[in-house]
Amino acid sequence: KSERKIIFLDAYASWCGPCKWMAKNVFTDKSVGEFYNKNFLSIKIDMEEGVGLELAKKYGVKAYPTLLYIDHEGEIMHRVCGAQNATAFINEGKIAQTPGMRLRDQISAFNPQKASHAQFKSLIIKYEEACLDPANLLESYWEVQKKSGLLKSENWEIYSKYDNDLFSYASTIVLDNYDDFVEAYSSEEVDGKIFDLCAKTYPRYYRMNDSEKMEEYNVKVNGLPTSNVSKINDFTAVQQSKIDKDFERYGRLAVDYYKIYPPQNSDELNALAWYFYENIESPELLESALQWAMNSIEIERKYANMDTVAALHYKLGNKDEAIEYAHQAIELANIEKIDPTATEELLEEINKLE
């Protein structure tokens, strides 16, 4: 307070790879040190222990690293999440110093009654870069745009990407005018969005452990105009068992579900396979996860899915295959400039297999 300097807080987690990368490659950069030492009081705190737990809750930190710029009253002026290179990191510091450019100032200045689409989109992207939930911003804008505005392609694009609530103002418009939106964008696109809304809304409601909320959700889903209601309900069962950490049931339900509705995205396949590696013990179910990981590689070969294949072969006791894919993963990590330490440690464990 006495110096009235902006505080820079590196909100990190001990396990976070991008956090370690910034600590090694960015915070040690000479130009970064000179700029931040001159203009900020800089600290770093692990958000998953000690005082960090309270700060994470206070500042809404949900992803790592989150880079916070805090005024002398303890209020956030600017924020961004994700690893930044030296140039980008210095630029964020300059933004934090500049009235009107800081995220806090841009949020305060936003007027949904007068904002252009370009201004709205720009602010939404800044929310995304800061790992903030844009729900309130979206609601204020949709209330001005209404149905006619939402039918415009530029607004539908924003809605499709960022609105994740089945009960939001915009979602209510879409569901009440389903045929109009299908005519504008096709049943496949609109039904896909409705499925996505359900997939993101259900976990929030279920975790509330509120019977009235769940009844409200179930009534809403079963009254949807989409033909995907059975698919939505099947996926809901998968989500519920996952949230309950009933991994045996989850594994069986997930395998059955994805036989009918196989993922087409490489990252989705890999994430699904990795979750099985971490939580499933059944060799039969792990074989399904291995196939998902191999399918992920067929779509796009990269470090993350090669590492997953190596890990699954290791868990299944396939030593030779595990070694082969671990080496390939390490090679790709070096090409992609990713820290391969986790795979190198896995390789040490693989070599201990009989």
CSV table of C-alpha atoms in Angstrom, one decimal:
chain,number,residue,atom,x,y,z
A,1,LYS,CA,0.0,0.0,0.0
A,2,SER,CA,2.8,2.4,0.9
A,3,GLU,CA,4.4,2.0,-2.5
A,4,ARG,CA,1.1,1.8,-4.3
A,5,LYS,CA,2.7,-0.7,-6.7
A,6,ILE,CA,0.7,-3.3,-8.6
A,7,ILE,CA,1.2,-6.9,-7.2
A,8,PHE,CA,2.0,-9.6,-9.7
A,9,LEU,CA,0.9,-13.0,-8.4
A,10,ASP,CA,1.9,-16.2,-10.2
A,11,ALA,CA,-0.9,-18.5,-9.1
A,12,TYR,CA,0.6,-22.0,-9.8
A,13,ALA,CA,0.3,-25.7,-8.9
A,14,SER,CA,3.2,-27.9,-8.1
A,15,TRP,CA,2.2,-30.5,-10.7
A,16,CYS,CA,1.5,-28.0,-13.5
A,17,GLY,CA,3.8,-28.5,-16.6
A,18,PRO,CA,3.2,-25.0,-18.1
A,19,CYS,CA,3.9,-23.5,-14.7
A,20,LYS,CA,7.3,-25.2,-14.5
A,21,TRP,CA,8.0,-24.2,-18.1
A,22,MET,CA,7.4,-20.5,-17.2
A,23,ALA,CA,9.5,-20.8,-14.1
A,24,LYS,CA,12.4,-22.2,-16.1
A,25,ASN,CA,12.2,-20.3,-19.3
A,26,VAL,CA,10.3,-17.0,-18.7
A,27,PHE,CA,10.8,-15.8,-15.1
A,28,THR,CA,14.6,-16.3,-15.5
A,29,ASP,CA,14.7,-14.1,-18.7
A,30,LYS,CA,16.7,-10.9,-18.2
A,31,SER,CA,14.3,-8.6,-19.9
A,32,VAL,CA,11.4,-10.1,-17.9
A,33,GLY,CA,13.3,-9.7,-14.6
A,34,GLU,CA,14.2,-6.0,-15.4
A,35,PHE,CA,10.6,-5.1,-16.3
A,36,TYR,CA,8.8,-6.9,-13.5
A,37,ASN,CA,11.3,-5.9,-10.7
A,38,LYS,CA,11.0,-2.3,-11.7
A,39,ASN,CA,7.2,-2.1,-12.0
A,40,PHE,CA,5.7,-4.8,-9.8
A,41,LEU,CA,5.9,-6.5,-6.5
A,42,SER,CA,6.1,-10.1,-7.6
A,43,ILE,CA,5.2,-13.2,-5.7
A,44,LYS,CA,4.3,-16.8,-6.5
A,45,ILE,CA,2.0,-19.0,-4.5
A,46,ASP,CA,0.9,-22.6,-4.8
A,47,MET,CA,-2.9,-22.5,-5.0
A,48,GLU,CA,-3.3,-26.0,-3.7
A,49,GLU,CA,-1.8,-25.6,-0.3
A,50,GLY,CA,-1.7,-23.2,2.7
A,51,VAL,CA,-2.8,-19.6,2.0
A,52,GLY,CA,-3.1,-20.5,-1.7
A,53,LEU,CA,-6.3,-22.4,-1.0
A,54,GLU,CA,-8.0,-19.3,0.3
A,55,LEU,CA,-6.6,-17.1,-2.5
A,56,ALA,CA,-7.7,-19.5,-5.2
A,57,LYS,CA,-11.2,-19.3,-3.8
A,58,LYS,CA,-11.1,-15.5,-3.4
A,59,TYR,CA,-9.8,-14.9,-6.9
A,60,GLY,CA,-11.6,-17.7,-8.7
A,61,VAL,CA,-8.4,-19.5,-9.8
A,62,LYS,CA,-9.4,-22.7,-11.6
A,63,ALA,CA,-6.6,-23.2,-14.1
A,64,TYR,CA,-2.8,-23.0,-14.0
A,65,PRO,CA,-0.9,-20.9,-14.3
A,66,THR,CA,-3.1,-18.0,-13.7
A,67,LEU,CA,-1.3,-14.7,-13.8
A,68,LEU,CA,-2.9,-12.0,-11.6
A,69,TYR,CA,-2.3,-8.3,-11.4
A,70,ILE,CA,-3.6,-6.9,-8.1
A,71,ASP,CA,-4.0,-3.3,-6.9
A,72,HIS,CA,-2.9,-2.1,-3.5
A,73,GLU,CA,-6.4,-2.8,-2.1
A,74,GLY,CA,-6.1,-6.4,-3.0
A,75,GLU,CA,-8.5,-6.2,-6.0
A,76,ILE,CA,-7.7,-7.8,-9.4
A,77,MET,CA,-7.0,-5.3,-12.1
A,78,HIS,CA,-6.0,-7.7,-14.9
A,79,ARG,CA,-5.5,-11.4,-15.3
A,80,VAL,CA,-4.6,-14.0,-17.9
A,81,CYS,CA,-4.1,-17.7,-17.7
A,82,GLY,CA,-1.9,-20.2,-19.5
A,83,ALA,CA,1.9,-20.1,-20.2
A,84,GLN,CA,3.2,-17.0,-21.8
A,85,ASN,CA,6.5,-16.5,-23.5
A,86,ALA,CA,8.7,-13.6,-22.4
A,87,THR,CA,7.4,-11.1,-24.9
A,88,ALA,CA,3.8,-11.9,-24.2
A,89,PHE,CA,4.4,-11.9,-20.5
A,90,ILE,CA,5.9,-8.4,-20.6
A,91,ASN,CA,3.0,-7.2,-22.8
A,92,GLU,CA,0.5,-8.4,-20.2
A,93,GLY,CA,2.4,-6.4,-17.6
A,94,LYS,CA,2.1,-3.3,-19.8
A,95,ILE,CA,-1.6,-3.9,-20.2
A,96,ALA,CA,-2.0,-4.2,-16.4
A,97,GLN,CA,-0.3,-0.8,-16.1
A,98,THR,CA,-2.5,1.0,-18.6
A,99,PRO,CA,-5.9,2.4,-17.5
A,100,GLY,CA,-8.6,1.4,-20.0
A,101,MET,CA,-6.7,-1.6,-21.3
A,102,ARG,CA,-6.9,-3.7,-18.1
A,103,LEU,CA,-9.5,-6.4,-18.1
A,104,ARG,CA,-11.2,-4.8,-15.1
A,105,ASP,CA,-11.6,-1.5,-16.9
A,106,GLN,CA,-12.9,-3.2,-20.1
A,107,ILE,CA,-15.5,-5.1,-18.1
A,108,SER,CA,-16.6,-1.9,-16.4
A,109,ALA,CA,-16.8,0.0,-19.6
A,110,PHE,CA,-18.8,-2.6,-21.5
A,111,ASN,CA,-22.4,-1.5,-22.3
A,112,PRO,CA,-24.5,-4.2,-23.9
A,113,GLN,CA,-27.0,-1.7,-25.1
A,114,LYS,CA,-24.3,0.1,-27.2
A,115,ALA,CA,-21.6,-2.5,-27.8
A,116,SER,CA,-20.9,-3.6,-31.4
A,117,HIS,CA,-20.5,-7.3,-32.1
A,118,ALA,CA,-16.7,-6.8,-32.5
A,119,GLN,CA,-16.5,-5.2,-29.0
A,120,PHE,CA,-18.6,-8.1,-27.5
A,121,LYS,CA,-16.5,-10.7,-29.2
A,122,SER,CA,-13.2,-9.0,-28.2
A,123,LEU,CA,-14.3,-9.0,-24.5
A,124,ILE,CA,-15.5,-12.6,-24.7
A,125,ILE,CA,-12.1,-13.6,-25.9
A,126,LYS,CA,-10.4,-11.8,-23.1
A,127,TYR,CA,-12.7,-13.6,-20.6
A,128,GLU,CA,-11.5,-16.9,-22.2
A,129,GLU,CA,-7.8,-15.8,-22.0
A,130,ALA,CA,-8.4,-15.1,-18.3
A,131,CYS,CA,-10.2,-18.4,-17.7
A,132,LEU,CA,-13.3,-16.5,-16.5
A,133,ASP,CA,-16.9,-17.7,-16.8
A,134,PRO,CA,-18.6,-15.3,-19.3
A,135,ALA,CA,-22.1,-16.3,-18.3
A,136,ASN,CA,-23.1,-12.9,-16.9
A,137,LEU,CA,-21.6,-11.0,-19.9
A,138,LEU,CA,-23.4,-13.3,-22.3
A,139,GLU,CA,-26.8,-12.9,-20.5
A,140,SER,CA,-26.6,-9.1,-20.6
A,141,TYR,CA,-25.8,-9.2,-24.3
A,142,TRP,CA,-28.4,-11.7,-25.3
A,143,GLU,CA,-31.1,-9.8,-23.4
A,144,VAL,CA,-30.5,-6.9,-25.8
A,145,GLN,CA,-30.1,-9.1,-29.0
A,146,LYS,CA,-33.1,-11.3,-28.4
A,147,LYS,CA,-34.2,-13.9,-31.1
A,148,SER,CA,-33.5,-11.7,-34.1
A,149,GLY,CA,-29.9,-11.0,-33.0
A,150,LEU,CA,-29.2,-14.6,-32.0
A,151,LEU,CA,-30.2,-15.8,-35.4
A,152,LYS,CA,-27.4,-13.7,-37.0
A,153,SER,CA,-24.5,-16.0,-37.9
A,154,GLU,CA,-21.9,-13.9,-36.0
A,155,ASN,CA,-23.9,-14.1,-32.7
A,156,TRP,CA,-24.8,-17.8,-33.2
A,157,GLU,CA,-21.0,-18.4,-33.5
A,158,ILE,CA,-20.5,-16.8,-30.1
A,159,TYR,CA,-23.4,-18.6,-28.6
A,160,SER,CA,-22.3,-22.0,-29.9
A,161,LYS,CA,-18.8,-21.6,-28.5
A,162,TYR,CA,-19.3,-19.9,-25.2
A,163,ASP,CA,-22.8,-20.3,-23.8
A,164,ASN,CA,-22.8,-23.5,-21.7
A,165,ASP,CA,-26.1,-23.3,-19.8
A,166,LEU,CA,-29.2,-25.1,-20.8
A,167,PHE,CA,-31.3,-22.6,-18.8
A,168,SER,CA,-29.6,-19.4,-20.1
A,169,TYR,CA,-31.6,-16.6,-21.8
A,170,ALA,CA,-30.2,-17.5,-25.2
A,171,SER,CA,-30.8,-21.3,-24.8
A,172,THR,CA,-34.4,-20.6,-23.9
A,173,ILE,CA,-34.8,-18.6,-27.1
A,174,VAL,CA,-33.2,-21.4,-29.1
A,175,LEU,CA,-35.4,-24.1,-27.6
A,176,ASP,CA,-38.6,-22.1,-27.9
A,177,ASN,CA,-37.8,-21.4,-31.5
A,178,TYR,CA,-36.1,-24.7,-32.4
A,179,ASP,CA,-37.5,-25.0,-36.0
A,180,ASP,CA,-36.3,-21.4,-36.9
A,181,PHE,CA,-32.8,-22.2,-35.7
A,182,VAL,CA,-32.8,-25.6,-37.5
A,183,GLU,CA,-33.8,-23.8,-40.7
A,184,ALA,CA,-31.0,-21.3,-40.3
A,185,TYR,CA,-28.2,-23.7,-39.1
A,186,SER,CA,-29.3,-27.4,-39.7
A,187,SER,CA,-30.7,-29.9,-37.2
A,188,GLU,CA,-27.2,-31.5,-36.9
A,189,GLU,CA,-25.7,-28.2,-35.7
A,190,VAL,CA,-28.5,-27.2,-33.4
A,191,ASP,CA,-28.9,-30.7,-31.9
A,192,GLY,CA,-25.2,-30.9,-31.4
A,193,LYS,CA,-25.3,-27.6,-29.4
A,194,ILE,CA,-28.3,-28.8,-27.3
A,195,PHE,CA,-26.3,-32.0,-26.5
A,196,ASP,CA,-23.3,-29.9,-25.5
A,197,LEU,CA,-25.5,-27.7,-23.3
A,198,CYS,CA,-26.9,-30.8,-21.4
A,199,ALA,CA,-23.4,-32.3,-21.0
A,200,LYS,CA,-22.1,-29.1,-19.4
A,201,THR,CA,-25.3,-28.2,-17.4
A,202,TYR,CA,-25.9,-31.6,-15.8
A,203,PRO,CA,-22.7,-31.9,-13.8
A,204,ARG,CA,-23.3,-28.5,-12.2
A,205,TYR,CA,-26.8,-29.4,-11.2
A,206,TYR,CA,-25.8,-32.9,-10.0
A,207,ARG,CA,-23.0,-31.6,-7.8
A,208,MET,CA,-25.4,-29.2,-6.1
A,209,ASN,CA,-27.1,-32.3,-4.6
A,210,ASP,CA,-30.4,-30.4,-4.9
A,211,SER,CA,-33.4,-32.6,-5.7
A,212,GLU,CA,-35.5,-29.6,-7.0
A,213,LYS,CA,-32.7,-28.6,-9.4
A,214,MET,CA,-32.3,-32.2,-10.7
A,215,GLU,CA,-36.1,-32.5,-11.2
A,216,GLU,CA,-36.0,-29.2,-13.1
A,217,TYR,CA,-33.2,-30.5,-15.3
A,218,ASN,CA,-34.9,-33.8,-16.0
A,219,VAL,CA,-38.2,-32.2,-17.0
A,220,LYS,CA,-36.3,-29.8,-19.3
A,221,VAL,CA,-34.3,-32.6,-21.0
A,222,ASN,CA,-37.2,-34.9,-21.5
A,223,GLY,CA,-39.2,-32.0,-23.0
A,224,LEU,CA,-36.5,-31.0,-25.5
A,225,PRO,CA,-37.4,-30.7,-29.2
A,226,THR,CA,-34.3,-32.6,-30.3
A,227,SER,CA,-34.2,-36.2,-31.4
A,228,ASN,CA,-31.1,-36.8,-29.2
A,229,VAL,CA,-32.9,-37.2,-25.8
A,230,SER,CA,-32.0,-40.9,-25.4
A,231,LYS,CA,-28.4,-40.1,-26.3
A,232,ILE,CA,-28.4,-37.2,-23.7
A,233,ASN,CA,-29.8,-39.5,-21.0
A,234,ASP,CA,-27.3,-42.3,-21.8
A,235,PHE,CA,-24.4,-39.7,-21.5
A,236,THR,CA,-25.9,-38.4,-18.3
A,237,ALA,CA,-25.6,-41.9,-16.8
A,238,VAL,CA,-21.9,-41.9,-17.8
A,239,GLN,CA,-21.4,-38.5,-16.2
A,240,GLN,CA,-23.1,-39.4,-13.0
A,241,SER,CA,-21.0,-42.5,-12.4
A,242,LYS,CA,-17.9,-40.5,-13.1
A,243,ILE,CA,-18.8,-37.8,-10.7
A,244,ASP,CA,-19.7,-40.4,-8.1
A,245,LYS,CA,-16.2,-42.0,-8.7
A,246,ASP,CA,-18.0,-45.4,-9.3
A,247,PHE,CA,-15.2,-46.3,-11.7
A,248,GLU,CA,-16.3,-49.9,-12.4
A,249,ARG,CA,-19.8,-48.7,-13.4
A,250,TYR,CA,-18.3,-45.7,-15.2
A,251,GLY,CA,-16.0,-47.9,-17.2
A,252,ARG,CA,-18.7,-50.2,-18.4
A,253,LEU,CA,-21.1,-47.4,-19.2
A,254,ALA,CA,-18.5,-45.4,-21.1
A,255,VAL,CA,-17.4,-48.3,-23.2
A,256,ASP,CA,-21.0,-49.1,-24.1
A,257,TYR,CA,-21.8,-45.5,-24.8
A,258,TYR,CA,-18.7,-44.8,-27.1
A,259,LYS,CA,-19.4,-48.0,-29.1
A,260,ILE,CA,-22.6,-46.4,-30.2
A,261,TYR,CA,-21.3,-42.8,-30.3
A,262,PRO,CA,-17.5,-43.0,-31.1
A,263,PRO,CA,-15.5,-39.8,-30.6
A,264,GLN,CA,-14.1,-38.3,-33.8
A,265,ASN,CA,-11.8,-35.8,-32.2
A,266,SER,CA,-8.1,-36.8,-31.4
A,267,ASP,CA,-7.9,-34.8,-28.2
A,268,GLU,CA,-11.3,-36.2,-26.9
A,269,LEU,CA,-10.2,-39.8,-27.6
A,270,ASN,CA,-6.9,-39.2,-25.9
A,271,ALA,CA,-8.5,-37.6,-22.8
A,272,LEU,CA,-10.9,-40.5,-22.5
A,273,ALA,CA,-8.1,-43.0,-22.8
A,274,TRP,CA,-6.0,-41.2,-20.3
A,275,TYR,CA,-8.8,-41.1,-17.8
A,276,PHE,CA,-9.2,-44.8,-18.1
A,277,TYR,CA,-5.5,-45.3,-17.5
A,278,GLU,CA,-5.7,-43.2,-14.3
A,279,ASN,CA,-8.9,-44.8,-12.9
A,280,ILE,CA,-9.8,-48.1,-14.5
A,281,GLU,CA,-8.2,-51.5,-13.5
A,282,SER,CA,-10.1,-54.0,-15.7
A,283,PRO,CA,-7.8,-55.3,-18.5
A,284,GLU,CA,-10.8,-55.7,-20.7
A,285,LEU,CA,-11.9,-52.0,-20.3
A,286,LEU,CA,-8.2,-50.9,-20.6
A,287,GLU,CA,-8.0,-52.6,-24.0
A,288,SER,CA,-10.9,-50.4,-25.1
A,289,ALA,CA,-9.0,-47.4,-23.8
A,290,LEU,CA,-5.9,-48.5,-25.7
A,291,GLN,CA,-7.9,-48.6,-28.9
A,292,TRP,CA,-9.2,-45.1,-28.3
A,293,ALA,CA,-5.6,-43.9,-27.9
A,294,MET,CA,-4.6,-45.6,-31.1
A,295,ASN,CA,-7.5,-44.0,-32.9
A,296,SER,CA,-6.3,-40.7,-31.5
A,297,ILE,CA,-2.9,-41.3,-33.0
A,298,GLU,CA,-4.4,-42.1,-36.4
A,299,ILE,CA,-6.1,-38.8,-36.4
A,300,GLU,CA,-3.1,-36.7,-35.2
A,301,ARG,CA,0.2,-38.1,-33.9
A,302,LYS,CA,1.6,-36.1,-31.1
A,303,TYR,CA,3.3,-36.4,-27.7
A,304,ALA,CA,0.2,-36.5,-25.6
A,305,ASN,CA,-1.4,-39.5,-27.2
A,306,MET,CA,1.8,-41.4,-27.7
A,307,ASP,CA,2.5,-41.0,-24.0
A,308,THR,CA,-1.0,-42.3,-23.3
A,309,VAL,CA,-0.5,-45.4,-25.5
A,310,ALA,CA,2.8,-46.1,-23.7
A,311,ALA,CA,1.1,-45.7,-20.3
A,312,LEU,CA,-1.8,-48.1,-21.2
A,313,HIS,CA,0.6,-50.7,-22.6
A,314,TYR,CA,2.5,-50.4,-19.3
A,315,LYS,CA,-0.6,-50.9,-17.2
A,316,LEU,CA,-1.6,-53.9,-19.4
A,317,GLY,CA,1.9,-55.4,-18.9
A,318,ASN,CA,2.9,-55.1,-22.5
A,319,LYS,CA,6.6,-54.2,-21.9
A,320,ASP,CA,8.0,-54.1,-25.4
A,321,GLU,CA,5.1,-52.0,-26.8
A,322,ALA,CA,5.2,-49.7,-23.8
A,323,ILE,CA,9.0,-49.1,-24.4
A,324,GLU,CA,8.5,-48.5,-28.1
A,325,TYR,CA,5.8,-45.9,-27.6
A,326,ALA,CA,7.5,-44.2,-24.6
A,327,HIS,CA,10.6,-43.6,-26.8
A,328,GLN,CA,8.4,-42.2,-29.6
A,329,ALA,CA,6.6,-40.0,-27.1
A,330,ILE,CA,9.9,-38.6,-25.8
A,331,GLU,CA,11.1,-37.9,-29.4
A,332,LEU,CA,7.8,-36.0,-30.1
A,333,ALA,CA,8.1,-34.1,-26.8
A,334,ASN,CA,11.5,-32.8,-27.9
A,335,ILE,CA,10.1,-31.8,-31.3
A,336,GLU,CA,7.0,-30.1,-29.7
A,337,LYS,CA,9.2,-28.5,-27.0
A,338,ILE,CA,7.3,-30.2,-24.1
A,339,ASP,CA,9.0,-31.4,-20.9
A,340,PRO,CA,9.2,-35.2,-21.3
A,341,THR,CA,10.1,-35.9,-17.6
A,342,ALA,CA,6.8,-37.7,-16.9
A,343,THR,CA,7.4,-40.1,-19.8
A,344,GLU,CA,11.0,-40.6,-18.8
A,345,GLU,CA,9.9,-41.6,-15.3
A,346,LEU,CA,7.3,-43.9,-16.8
A,347,LEU,CA,10.0,-45.5,-18.9
A,348,GLU,CA,12.0,-46.3,-15.8
A,349,GLU,CA,8.9,-48.1,-14.4
A,350,ILE,CA,8.3,-49.9,-17.7
A,351,ASN,CA,11.9,-51.3,-17.6
A,352,LYS,CA,11.1,-52.9,-14.2
A,353,LEU,CA,8.4,-55.1,-15.8
A,354,GLU,CA,9.2,-58.8,-16.1
